Coordinates of C-alpha atoms and ligand atoms in Angstrom, one line a residue:
X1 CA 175.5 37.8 104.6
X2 CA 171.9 36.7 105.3
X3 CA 169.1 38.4 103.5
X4 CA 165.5 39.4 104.8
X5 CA 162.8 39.7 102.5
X6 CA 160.7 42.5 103.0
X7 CA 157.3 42.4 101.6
X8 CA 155.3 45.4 102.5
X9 CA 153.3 48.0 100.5
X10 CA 154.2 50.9 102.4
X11 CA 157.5 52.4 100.5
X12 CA 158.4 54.7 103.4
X13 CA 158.0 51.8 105.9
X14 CA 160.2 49.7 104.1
X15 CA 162.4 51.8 103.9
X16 CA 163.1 52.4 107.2
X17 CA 163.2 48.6 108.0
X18 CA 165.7 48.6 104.9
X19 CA 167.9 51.0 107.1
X20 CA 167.9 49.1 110.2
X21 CA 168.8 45.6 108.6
X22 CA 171.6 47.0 106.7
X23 CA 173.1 48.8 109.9
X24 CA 172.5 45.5 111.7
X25 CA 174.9 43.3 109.0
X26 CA 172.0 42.3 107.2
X27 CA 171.3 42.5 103.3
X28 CA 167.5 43.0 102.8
X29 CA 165.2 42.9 99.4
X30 CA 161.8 45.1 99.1
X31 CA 158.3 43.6 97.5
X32 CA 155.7 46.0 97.3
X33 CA 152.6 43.6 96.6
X34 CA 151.7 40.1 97.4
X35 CA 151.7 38.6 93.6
X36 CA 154.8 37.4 92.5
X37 CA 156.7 36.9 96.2
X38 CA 156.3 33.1 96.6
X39 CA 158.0 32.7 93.0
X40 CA 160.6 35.4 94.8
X41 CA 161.3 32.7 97.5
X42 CA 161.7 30.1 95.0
X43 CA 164.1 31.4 93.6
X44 CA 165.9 33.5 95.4
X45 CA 165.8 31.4 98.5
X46 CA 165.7 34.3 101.1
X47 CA 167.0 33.6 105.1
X48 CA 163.7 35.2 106.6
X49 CA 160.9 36.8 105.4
X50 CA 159.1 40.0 107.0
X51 CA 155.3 39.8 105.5
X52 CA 152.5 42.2 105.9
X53 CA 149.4 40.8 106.5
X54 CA 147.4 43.3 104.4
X55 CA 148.8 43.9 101.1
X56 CA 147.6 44.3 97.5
X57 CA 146.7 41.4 95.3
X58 CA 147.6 38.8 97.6
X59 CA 148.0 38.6 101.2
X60 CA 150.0 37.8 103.8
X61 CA 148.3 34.9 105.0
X62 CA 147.3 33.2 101.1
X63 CA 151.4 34.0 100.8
X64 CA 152.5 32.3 103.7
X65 CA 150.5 29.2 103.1
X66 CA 152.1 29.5 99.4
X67 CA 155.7 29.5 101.0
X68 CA 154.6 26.6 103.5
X69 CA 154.1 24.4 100.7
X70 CA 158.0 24.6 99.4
X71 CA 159.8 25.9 102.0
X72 CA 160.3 26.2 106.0
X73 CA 161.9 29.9 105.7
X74 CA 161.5 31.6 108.6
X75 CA 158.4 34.1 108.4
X76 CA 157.9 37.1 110.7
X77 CA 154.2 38.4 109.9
X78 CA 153.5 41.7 110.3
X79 CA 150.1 42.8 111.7
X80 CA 147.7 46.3 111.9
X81 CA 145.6 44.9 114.4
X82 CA 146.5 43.5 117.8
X83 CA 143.3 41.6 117.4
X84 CA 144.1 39.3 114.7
X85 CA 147.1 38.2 116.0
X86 CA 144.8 35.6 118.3
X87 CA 143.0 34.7 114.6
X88 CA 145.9 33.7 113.2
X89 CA 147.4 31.7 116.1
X90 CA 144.3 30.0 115.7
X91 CA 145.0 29.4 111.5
X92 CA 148.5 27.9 112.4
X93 CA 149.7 29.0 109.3
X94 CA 153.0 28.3 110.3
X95 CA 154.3 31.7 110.8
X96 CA 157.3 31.8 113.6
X97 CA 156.3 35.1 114.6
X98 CA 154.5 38.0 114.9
X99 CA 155.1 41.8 115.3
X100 CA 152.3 44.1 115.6
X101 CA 152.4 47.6 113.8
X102 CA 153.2 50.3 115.0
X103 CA 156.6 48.6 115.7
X104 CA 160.1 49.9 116.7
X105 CA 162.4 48.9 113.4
X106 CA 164.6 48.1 116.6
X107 CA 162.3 45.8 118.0
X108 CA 162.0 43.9 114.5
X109 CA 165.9 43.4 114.4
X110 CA 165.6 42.3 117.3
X111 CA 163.4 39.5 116.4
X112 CA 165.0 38.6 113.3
X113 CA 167.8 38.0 114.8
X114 CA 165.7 35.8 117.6
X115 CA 164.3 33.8 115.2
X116 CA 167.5 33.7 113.2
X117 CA 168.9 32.8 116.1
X118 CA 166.1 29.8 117.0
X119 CA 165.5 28.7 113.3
X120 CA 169.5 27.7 113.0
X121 CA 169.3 25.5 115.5
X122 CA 171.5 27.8 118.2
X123 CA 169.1 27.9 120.8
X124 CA 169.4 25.3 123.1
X125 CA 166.7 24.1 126.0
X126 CA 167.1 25.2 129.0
X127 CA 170.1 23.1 131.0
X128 CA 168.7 23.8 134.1
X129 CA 165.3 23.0 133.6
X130 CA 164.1 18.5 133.3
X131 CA 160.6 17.6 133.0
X132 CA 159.8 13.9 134.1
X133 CA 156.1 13.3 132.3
X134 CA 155.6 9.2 134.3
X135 CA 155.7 11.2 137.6
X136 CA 155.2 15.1 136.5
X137 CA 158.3 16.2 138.1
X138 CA 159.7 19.1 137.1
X139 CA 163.2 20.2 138.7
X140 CA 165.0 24.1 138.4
X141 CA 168.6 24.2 138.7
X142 CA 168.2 20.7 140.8
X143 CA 165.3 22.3 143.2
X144 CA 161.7 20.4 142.7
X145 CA 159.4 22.8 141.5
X146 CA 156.7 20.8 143.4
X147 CA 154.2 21.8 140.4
X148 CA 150.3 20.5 140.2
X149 CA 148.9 18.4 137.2
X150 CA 147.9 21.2 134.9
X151 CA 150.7 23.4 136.0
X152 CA 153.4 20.7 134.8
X153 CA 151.2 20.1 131.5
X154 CA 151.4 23.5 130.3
X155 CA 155.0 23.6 131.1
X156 CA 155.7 20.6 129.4
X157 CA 153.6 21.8 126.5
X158 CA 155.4 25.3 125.9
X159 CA 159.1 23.8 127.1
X160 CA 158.7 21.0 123.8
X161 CA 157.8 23.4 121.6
X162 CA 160.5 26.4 122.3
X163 CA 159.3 30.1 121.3
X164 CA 156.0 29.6 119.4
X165 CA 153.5 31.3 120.5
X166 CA 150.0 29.5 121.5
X167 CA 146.6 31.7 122.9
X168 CA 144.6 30.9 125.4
X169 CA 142.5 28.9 123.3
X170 CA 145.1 26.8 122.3
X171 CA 146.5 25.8 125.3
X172 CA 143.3 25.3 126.8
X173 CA 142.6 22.8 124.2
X174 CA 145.5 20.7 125.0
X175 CA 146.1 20.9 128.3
X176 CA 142.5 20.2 129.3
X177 CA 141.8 17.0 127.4
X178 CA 138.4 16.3 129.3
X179 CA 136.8 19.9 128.1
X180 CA 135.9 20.6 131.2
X181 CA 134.7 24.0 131.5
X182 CA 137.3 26.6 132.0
X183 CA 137.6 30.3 131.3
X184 CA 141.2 32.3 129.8
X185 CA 141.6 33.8 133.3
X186 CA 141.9 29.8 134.4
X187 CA 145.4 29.7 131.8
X188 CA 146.7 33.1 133.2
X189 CA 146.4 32.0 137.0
X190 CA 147.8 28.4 136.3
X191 CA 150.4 30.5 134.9
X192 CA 151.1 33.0 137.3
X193 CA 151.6 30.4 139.6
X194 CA 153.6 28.4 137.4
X195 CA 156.1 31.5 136.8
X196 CA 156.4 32.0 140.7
X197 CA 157.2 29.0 141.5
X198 CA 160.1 29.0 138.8
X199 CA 161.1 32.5 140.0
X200 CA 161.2 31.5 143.6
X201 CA 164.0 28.6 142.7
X202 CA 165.8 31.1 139.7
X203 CA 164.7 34.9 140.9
X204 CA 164.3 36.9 137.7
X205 CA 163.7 33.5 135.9
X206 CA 161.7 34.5 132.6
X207 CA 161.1 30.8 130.7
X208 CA 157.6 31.5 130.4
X209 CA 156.7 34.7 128.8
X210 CA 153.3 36.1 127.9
X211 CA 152.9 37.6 124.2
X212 CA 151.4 40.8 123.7
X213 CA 148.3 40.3 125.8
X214 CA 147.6 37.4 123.2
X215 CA 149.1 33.8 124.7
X216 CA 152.4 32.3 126.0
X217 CA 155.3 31.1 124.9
X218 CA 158.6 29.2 126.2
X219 CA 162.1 31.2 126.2
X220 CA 164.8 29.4 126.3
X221 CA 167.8 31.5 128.0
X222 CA 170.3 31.9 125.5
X223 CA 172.8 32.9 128.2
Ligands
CA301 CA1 150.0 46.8 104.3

């Protein structure tokens, strides 16, 4: 049985999150405060860890920079604010992903499992999806996507580095290498256009999805 590690200060909402992992096969452990939880992970060696961000004598993100330093357990953060999400994309603290409160204790399952799921090793790339960098070809189910430079760049970008989450920011930084001037809304159209041109060759096709409002990520189809 795998077992989550809970660490939030809210009794009543960890609780409820208690509830839903047990009914979903999983066995779950509570921490109320920050102190003490990295020494909890040494120990105890726990399959994923769901961390508040804003806790009592420690926080999330001092925690999860503690864990980094022994272990690559898979760490769901959990956030108040929409708003720092993008803040700590930018820290790369080597979360694997984030929830925003309020959530659905469905939608958390849900993600567990995802990243469970990701973390083992079970998701696989896409099999109808290859990427030629020398000649920035990209082909969908055998059709050529027919994609510009920057469109194949962030493509590549997000396909190598399956369901993390970058911003805006980030993928600005990397995909235009020159600094050229360029605003978020340039990342969103490049994308739009990106995502029709994969929908028009698989319709419904979903590789590329955007993350709360805060920056993209790569899919893979686990059907
Ligand atoms: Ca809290």
């Amino acid at each position: 049985m795998q077992r989550i590690l809970i660490v939030e200060d809210e009794a009543r909402l960890a609780s409820i999150l208690d509830d839903y992992l047990h009914a979903a096969g999983f066995a779950s452990h509570w921490l109320g405060e920050g102190r003490g939880v990295a020494s909890w992970v040494r120990a105890e060696r726990p399959d994923l860890i769901l961390l508040d961000l804003m806790l009592p004598s420690r926080d999330g993100m001092e925690i999860c920079k503690d864990v980094r330093t022994f272990s690559t357990v898979p760490i769901i953060m959990v956030t108040a604010r929409i708003e720092e999400i993008d803040r700590l994309l930018g820290l790369e603290l080597g979360a694997d992903d984030y929830i925003c409160k309020p959530f659905s204790p469905r939608e958390v399952v849900a993600r567990v499992k995802a990243v469970l799921r990701r973390t083992s090793g079970q998701t696989q790339p896409d099999q109808g999806l290859l990427l030629d960098p020398p000649t920035m070809r990209a082909t969908l189910d055998g059709r050529n996507l027919d994609l510009t430079a920057v469109e194949f760049k962030l493509l590549a970008f997000l396909h190598a580095r399956p369901c993390l989450i970058y911003s805006r920011d980030q993928l600005m930084e990397r995909i235009y290498a020159d600094q050229r001037i360029v605003n978020d809304r340039t990342i969103d159209s490049h994308i739009k256009k990106l995502r029709r041109k994969m929908e028009q060759v698989r319709p419904g096709c979903d590789l590329i999805r955007s993350v709360y409002s805060v920056g993209y990520k790569f899919e893979p189809d686990l059907g």
